[in-house]
Amino acid sequence: MPTDASEAAISARAIAHDRATWLDPVTGAALDQRALMATMATKRAVLLGETHDIAEIHRWQAHVVAHLHGLNPQIAVGFEMFPRRLQPVLNRWVAGELSTADFIVTSEWDQVWGFPPDIYLPIFHYCRQHKVPMLALNCHRPLVTRVGREGWDAIPEDERDGLTPSAPATPAYRRYLFELTGAANRAPGQSGPLQSPDDPGWDRFVRAQQTWDRAFACNIAKALAAGTAKLVVGIIGRGHLEYGGGTPYQLADLGVSDVAVLLPNQNAELTVEPDRRLADAVFRLDVPEPAAERRGRARLVAG
């Protein structure tokens, strides 16, 4: 029988790889790209996680979008970066009615996002050149703050930006967010550290985070229901996707269960976790880059 120590070592061992490749985060095994992409192309939603300020991740996303589009022409690409009110601007961009400079200004890029647009432009240009619909997945930012502070029930229905209430966070998701943000050492809006993810003081942050999760899920589900696409590829911060507790969980609550999450792995080694699934697959990047500078305001959870 294995000892507890050996089991713990297996559950978080690191596997090194010599080149960029697709990997199974549960076993560390290499995955065949053609077989993986063929499976992904049959999904209703494929969510591509990101760390927002790493240019190589956005190049990886562009490659995956192109690959999936080649296999399934009836796709749309949804973006966390844009609130729903900017959907008409995305439509005009895809239709070829705006120059790149005009698109950056008209989409209020510096105000709503702030990371250098150049690192996202390959995806935007691919969508325009191939007439792939672009979807604005985010909600009105003040709604996130209000839900965190007041709770969902306090928001009048006509001020909910078309969203439905989030499915309650699972204990595992509360714990994930708690660990991701280092809340035990710093608690936004609190006078001191929180003791655990079950602390009522943690509810405000969780409610706010789930408003984003639900917004992305609602807008993906609406696009699928409307027939805008048979497959929506989501460009979303990895904090909303890892371990399935964020947007994938909210999509399932909305009846969209055939969903996959793909993530980039920026480290030289892959941490394997046999007891829980980080994503359906990860792609090890082999081009380390410094983070790009952001001009906008900080988000609650880094991508």
Short mmCIF file of C-alpha atoms in Angstrom, two decimals:
data_model
loop_
_atom_site.label_atom_id
_atom_site.label_comp_id
_atom_site.label_asym_id
_atom_site.label_seq_id
_atom_site.Cartn_x
_atom_site.Cartn_y
_atom_site.Cartn_z
CA MET A 1 0.00 0.00 0.00
CA PRO A 2 1.36 3.48 -0.83
CA THR A 3 2.08 5.82 2.06
CA ASP A 4 0.32 9.14 2.45
CA ALA A 5 3.59 10.88 1.60
CA SER A 6 4.02 8.95 -1.63
CA GLU A 7 0.41 9.60 -2.64
CA ALA A 8 0.91 13.32 -2.03
CA ALA A 9 4.05 13.27 -4.16
CA ILE A 10 2.20 11.58 -7.01
CA SER A 11 -0.71 14.04 -6.79
CA ALA A 12 1.51 17.04 -7.47
CA ARG A 13 4.58 15.70 -9.25
CA ALA A 14 6.21 17.73 -12.00
CA ILE A 15 6.95 16.34 -15.44
CA ALA A 16 9.48 18.04 -17.68
CA HIS A 17 9.14 18.20 -21.48
CA ASP A 18 11.69 19.25 -24.06
CA ARG A 19 9.31 20.98 -26.48
CA ALA A 20 5.93 22.62 -26.64
CA THR A 21 3.20 20.01 -26.79
CA TRP A 22 -0.33 19.20 -25.72
CA LEU A 23 -0.45 17.38 -22.40
CA ASP A 24 -3.00 15.72 -20.15
CA PRO A 25 -2.82 17.58 -16.80
CA VAL A 26 -4.05 14.51 -14.90
CA THR A 27 -1.46 12.03 -16.21
CA GLY A 28 1.19 14.19 -17.87
CA ALA A 29 0.84 12.13 -21.06
CA ALA A 30 1.39 13.80 -24.43
CA LEU A 31 -1.77 14.24 -26.50
CA ASP A 32 -2.03 14.04 -30.27
CA GLN A 33 -2.93 17.49 -31.55
CA ARG A 34 -5.01 16.33 -34.52
CA ALA A 35 -7.11 13.99 -32.40
CA LEU A 36 -7.51 16.60 -29.66
CA MET A 37 -8.58 19.36 -32.05
CA ALA A 38 -10.99 17.02 -33.84
CA THR A 39 -12.67 16.36 -30.50
CA MET A 40 -12.68 20.03 -29.55
CA ALA A 41 -14.34 20.97 -32.84
CA THR A 42 -17.42 18.93 -31.88
CA LYS A 43 -17.95 20.81 -28.59
CA ARG A 44 -20.49 23.56 -27.99
CA ALA A 45 -17.92 25.73 -26.20
CA VAL A 46 -14.14 25.58 -25.99
CA LEU A 47 -12.72 28.01 -23.44
CA LEU A 48 -9.12 29.16 -23.94
CA GLY A 49 -7.67 30.42 -20.69
CA GLU A 50 -5.08 33.14 -20.48
CA THR A 51 -2.84 35.24 -18.35
CA HIS A 52 -3.85 38.57 -19.84
CA ASP A 53 -0.44 40.20 -20.19
CA ILE A 54 1.53 37.39 -21.90
CA ALA A 55 1.72 37.89 -25.67
CA GLU A 56 2.72 34.30 -26.44
CA ILE A 57 -0.51 33.06 -24.88
CA HIS A 58 -2.53 35.18 -27.28
CA ARG A 59 -0.54 33.81 -30.23
CA TRP A 60 -1.37 30.31 -28.96
CA GLN A 61 -5.05 31.28 -28.75
CA ALA A 62 -4.96 32.57 -32.33
CA HIS A 63 -3.51 29.26 -33.52
CA VAL A 64 -6.20 27.26 -31.73
CA VAL A 65 -8.96 29.50 -33.11
CA ALA A 66 -7.62 29.01 -36.63
CA HIS A 67 -7.35 25.24 -36.17
CA LEU A 68 -10.88 24.90 -34.81
CA HIS A 69 -12.27 27.18 -37.51
CA GLY A 70 -10.69 24.96 -40.15
CA LEU A 71 -12.49 21.96 -38.68
CA ASN A 72 -15.77 23.68 -37.86
CA PRO A 73 -16.52 26.81 -39.92
CA GLN A 74 -19.61 27.60 -37.83
CA ILE A 75 -17.77 29.13 -34.89
CA ALA A 76 -17.85 32.42 -33.06
CA VAL A 77 -15.15 33.80 -30.78
CA GLY A 78 -16.22 35.39 -27.50
CA PHE A 79 -14.09 37.83 -25.55
CA GLU A 80 -13.98 38.65 -21.86
CA MET A 81 -12.42 41.98 -22.82
CA PHE A 82 -15.62 43.56 -24.14
CA PRO A 83 -18.83 44.36 -22.24
CA ARG A 84 -22.08 43.44 -23.97
CA ARG A 85 -22.93 47.07 -24.78
CA LEU A 86 -20.00 47.08 -27.26
CA GLN A 87 -21.37 44.24 -29.39
CA PRO A 88 -22.32 46.63 -32.22
CA VAL A 89 -18.69 47.75 -32.41
CA LEU A 90 -17.49 44.16 -32.75
CA ASN A 91 -20.04 43.61 -35.50
CA ARG A 92 -18.77 46.65 -37.40
CA TRP A 93 -15.17 45.46 -37.04
CA VAL A 94 -15.92 42.01 -38.43
CA ALA A 95 -17.88 43.63 -41.27
CA GLY A 96 -14.77 45.63 -42.22
CA GLU A 97 -16.27 49.00 -41.41
CA LEU A 98 -13.54 50.14 -38.99
CA SER A 99 -9.79 50.55 -39.33
CA THR A 100 -7.64 49.00 -36.63
CA ALA A 101 -7.05 52.41 -35.03
CA ASP A 102 -10.76 53.25 -35.14
CA PHE A 103 -11.66 49.89 -33.64
CA ILE A 104 -9.33 50.41 -30.68
CA VAL A 105 -10.87 53.81 -29.97
CA THR A 106 -14.50 52.90 -30.65
CA SER A 107 -14.30 49.72 -28.55
CA GLU A 108 -12.99 51.86 -25.64
CA TRP A 109 -10.09 49.43 -25.34
CA ASP A 110 -7.97 51.52 -22.99
CA GLN A 111 -10.92 52.10 -20.68
CA VAL A 112 -12.46 48.61 -20.57
CA TRP A 113 -9.27 46.55 -20.76
CA GLY A 114 -6.00 48.46 -20.99
CA PHE A 115 -3.51 45.74 -21.92
CA PRO A 116 -1.58 46.49 -25.14
CA PRO A 117 -3.97 45.85 -28.04
CA ASP A 118 -1.15 44.52 -30.22
CA ILE A 119 -1.04 41.25 -28.29
CA TYR A 120 -4.72 40.60 -29.07
CA LEU A 121 -4.84 41.94 -32.64
CA PRO A 122 -3.88 38.64 -34.37
CA ILE A 123 -7.12 37.11 -33.04
CA PHE A 124 -9.18 40.19 -33.94
CA HIS A 125 -7.75 40.28 -37.47
CA TYR A 126 -8.32 36.58 -37.99
CA CYS A 127 -11.99 37.01 -37.10
CA ARG A 128 -12.40 39.97 -39.44
CA GLN A 129 -10.56 38.40 -42.36
CA HIS A 130 -12.57 35.17 -42.09
CA LYS A 131 -15.88 36.80 -41.06
CA VAL A 132 -15.96 34.88 -37.80
CA PRO A 133 -18.47 36.51 -35.43
CA MET A 134 -16.93 38.16 -32.37
CA LEU A 135 -18.98 38.14 -29.17
CA ALA A 136 -18.81 40.57 -26.26
CA LEU A 137 -19.02 38.32 -23.19
CA ASN A 138 -18.62 40.72 -20.30
CA CYS A 139 -21.16 42.71 -18.33
CA HIS A 140 -21.34 46.31 -17.19
CA ARG A 141 -18.45 46.56 -14.72
CA PRO A 142 -20.36 48.47 -12.00
CA LEU A 143 -22.75 45.49 -11.81
CA VAL A 144 -19.89 43.31 -10.54
CA THR A 145 -19.12 45.78 -7.77
CA ARG A 146 -22.78 46.13 -6.81
CA VAL A 147 -23.40 42.39 -6.63
CA GLY A 148 -20.30 41.96 -4.50
CA ARG A 149 -21.36 44.72 -2.13
CA GLU A 150 -25.15 44.33 -2.05
CA GLY A 151 -25.90 40.79 -3.28
CA TRP A 152 -27.79 39.74 -6.39
CA ASP A 153 -31.29 40.10 -4.98
CA ALA A 154 -30.71 43.80 -4.29
CA ILE A 155 -30.16 44.54 -8.00
CA PRO A 156 -33.35 45.56 -9.89
CA GLU A 157 -34.07 43.25 -12.81
CA ASP A 158 -33.68 46.01 -15.40
CA GLU A 159 -30.17 46.74 -14.07
CA ARG A 160 -28.81 43.18 -14.35
CA ASP A 161 -27.44 43.59 -17.89
CA GLY A 162 -29.39 40.58 -19.14
CA LEU A 163 -27.85 38.15 -16.63
CA THR A 164 -29.53 35.49 -14.54
CA PRO A 165 -28.40 34.72 -10.98
CA SER A 166 -25.28 32.60 -10.57
CA ALA A 167 -25.48 29.02 -9.40
CA PRO A 168 -24.08 28.99 -5.83
CA ALA A 169 -20.32 28.56 -5.61
CA THR A 170 -19.13 25.10 -4.64
CA PRO A 171 -16.86 24.73 -1.59
CA ALA A 172 -14.06 23.70 -3.97
CA TYR A 173 -14.43 26.91 -5.99
CA ARG A 174 -14.48 29.08 -2.87
CA ARG A 175 -11.29 27.36 -1.75
CA TYR A 176 -9.69 27.77 -5.20
CA LEU A 177 -10.36 31.52 -5.21
CA PHE A 178 -9.18 31.82 -1.62
CA GLU A 179 -5.87 30.18 -2.49
CA LEU A 180 -5.49 31.96 -5.83
CA THR A 181 -5.82 35.42 -4.31
CA GLY A 182 -3.86 34.74 -1.13
CA ALA A 183 -6.87 35.86 0.89
CA ALA A 184 -5.49 34.35 4.08
CA ASN A 185 -2.79 37.03 3.97
CA ARG A 186 -4.71 39.91 2.46
CA ALA A 187 -8.44 40.39 2.36
CA PRO A 188 -9.79 43.17 0.10
CA GLY A 189 -12.10 45.37 2.09
CA GLN A 190 -11.34 43.53 5.34
CA SER A 191 -9.52 44.79 8.42
CA GLY A 192 -7.43 41.62 8.71
CA PRO A 193 -6.72 38.22 7.14
CA LEU A 194 -9.57 35.82 6.57
CA GLN A 195 -9.35 32.50 8.37
CA SER A 196 -10.81 30.19 5.70
CA PRO A 197 -12.81 30.17 2.45
CA ASP A 198 -15.90 29.54 4.59
CA ASP A 199 -15.49 32.90 6.33
CA PRO A 200 -18.59 35.07 5.62
CA GLY A 201 -16.21 37.92 4.88
CA TRP A 202 -15.17 36.06 1.75
CA ASP A 203 -18.71 36.11 0.32
CA ARG A 204 -18.37 39.57 -1.20
CA PHE A 205 -15.38 38.59 -3.32
CA VAL A 206 -16.97 35.30 -4.39
CA ARG A 207 -20.20 37.04 -5.43
CA ALA A 208 -18.26 39.53 -7.54
CA GLN A 209 -16.16 36.85 -9.21
CA GLN A 210 -19.23 34.78 -9.95
CA THR A 211 -20.90 37.74 -11.63
CA TRP A 212 -18.13 37.65 -14.23
CA ASP A 213 -18.35 33.85 -14.47
CA ARG A 214 -22.09 34.05 -15.05
CA ALA A 215 -21.83 36.90 -17.55
CA PHE A 216 -19.47 34.93 -19.77
CA ALA A 217 -21.67 31.85 -19.47
CA CYS A 218 -24.93 33.71 -20.17
CA ASN A 219 -23.59 35.40 -23.27
CA ILE A 220 -22.09 32.17 -24.63
CA ALA A 221 -25.36 30.33 -23.99
CA LYS A 222 -27.38 33.10 -25.68
CA ALA A 223 -25.18 32.96 -28.80
CA LEU A 224 -25.60 29.19 -29.02
CA ALA A 225 -29.36 29.40 -28.51
CA ALA A 226 -29.66 32.11 -31.16
CA GLY A 227 -27.79 30.01 -33.70
CA THR A 228 -24.99 32.55 -34.03
CA ALA A 229 -22.57 29.61 -34.02
CA LYS A 230 -22.50 25.90 -33.33
CA LEU A 231 -19.24 26.30 -31.40
CA VAL A 232 -18.22 29.30 -29.30
CA VAL A 233 -14.52 29.69 -28.55
CA GLY A 234 -14.11 31.78 -25.40
CA ILE A 235 -11.06 34.00 -24.75
CA ILE A 236 -11.21 34.23 -20.96
CA GLY A 237 -8.86 34.68 -18.01
CA ARG A 238 -7.73 31.35 -16.60
CA GLY A 239 -8.94 32.22 -13.11
CA HIS A 240 -12.50 31.84 -14.41
CA LEU A 241 -11.78 28.42 -15.92
CA GLU A 242 -9.30 26.37 -13.91
CA TYR A 243 -10.74 23.22 -12.31
CA GLY A 244 -14.13 23.99 -13.84
CA GLY A 245 -15.65 25.90 -10.94
CA GLY A 246 -16.18 29.23 -12.68
CA THR A 247 -17.61 29.76 -16.16
CA PRO A 248 -17.80 26.02 -17.04
CA TYR A 249 -19.87 25.45 -13.90
CA GLN A 250 -22.20 28.31 -14.79
CA LEU A 251 -22.55 27.03 -18.35
CA ALA A 252 -23.59 23.63 -17.04
CA ASP A 253 -26.20 25.36 -14.89
CA LEU A 254 -27.53 26.98 -18.07
CA GLY A 255 -27.75 23.62 -19.83
CA VAL A 256 -24.54 23.92 -21.84
CA SER A 257 -22.58 20.88 -20.71
CA ASP A 258 -20.52 19.89 -23.76
CA VAL A 259 -17.74 22.30 -22.81
CA ALA A 260 -13.95 21.98 -22.80
CA VAL A 261 -11.21 24.06 -21.22
CA LEU A 262 -7.74 24.40 -22.78
CA LEU A 263 -4.96 26.18 -20.91
CA PRO A 264 -1.40 27.25 -21.65
CA ASN A 265 1.35 25.98 -19.34
CA GLN A 266 4.08 28.62 -18.99
CA ASN A 267 6.47 26.62 -16.81
CA ALA A 268 9.32 24.34 -17.88
CA GLU A 269 7.59 21.56 -15.97
CA LEU A 270 3.99 20.43 -15.82
CA THR A 271 2.51 19.87 -12.39
CA VAL A 272 0.42 16.70 -12.58
CA GLU A 273 -2.62 16.37 -10.31
CA PRO A 274 -4.24 12.92 -10.62
CA ASP A 275 -6.89 13.75 -8.03
CA ARG A 276 -8.43 16.74 -9.85
CA ARG A 277 -8.57 18.04 -13.42
CA LEU A 278 -7.12 21.47 -14.13
CA ALA A 279 -8.39 21.46 -17.73
CA ASP A 280 -9.12 19.09 -20.58
CA ALA A 281 -5.63 19.69 -21.95
CA VAL A 282 -2.72 22.08 -21.53
CA PHE A 283 -0.21 23.36 -24.07
CA ARG A 284 3.31 23.95 -22.83
CA LEU A 285 4.62 27.23 -24.17
CA ASP A 286 8.33 27.40 -24.95
CA VAL A 287 8.82 31.13 -25.46
CA PRO A 288 9.25 32.87 -22.08
CA GLU A 289 8.34 36.54 -22.28
CA PRO A 290 8.05 39.45 -19.86
CA ALA A 291 4.55 40.59 -18.98
CA ALA A 292 3.10 43.42 -21.03
CA GLU A 293 2.35 46.66 -19.19
CA ARG A 294 -1.28 47.47 -18.54
CA ARG A 295 -2.65 50.99 -18.65
CA GLY A 296 -6.10 50.24 -17.25
CA ARG A 297 -7.19 49.57 -13.70
CA ALA A 298 -6.55 46.28 -11.94
CA ARG A 299 -9.07 43.43 -11.86
CA LEU A 300 -10.19 41.47 -8.82
CA VAL A 301 -8.54 38.28 -10.04
CA ALA A 302 -5.59 38.24 -12.40
CA GLY A 303 -6.21 36.16 -15.48
#
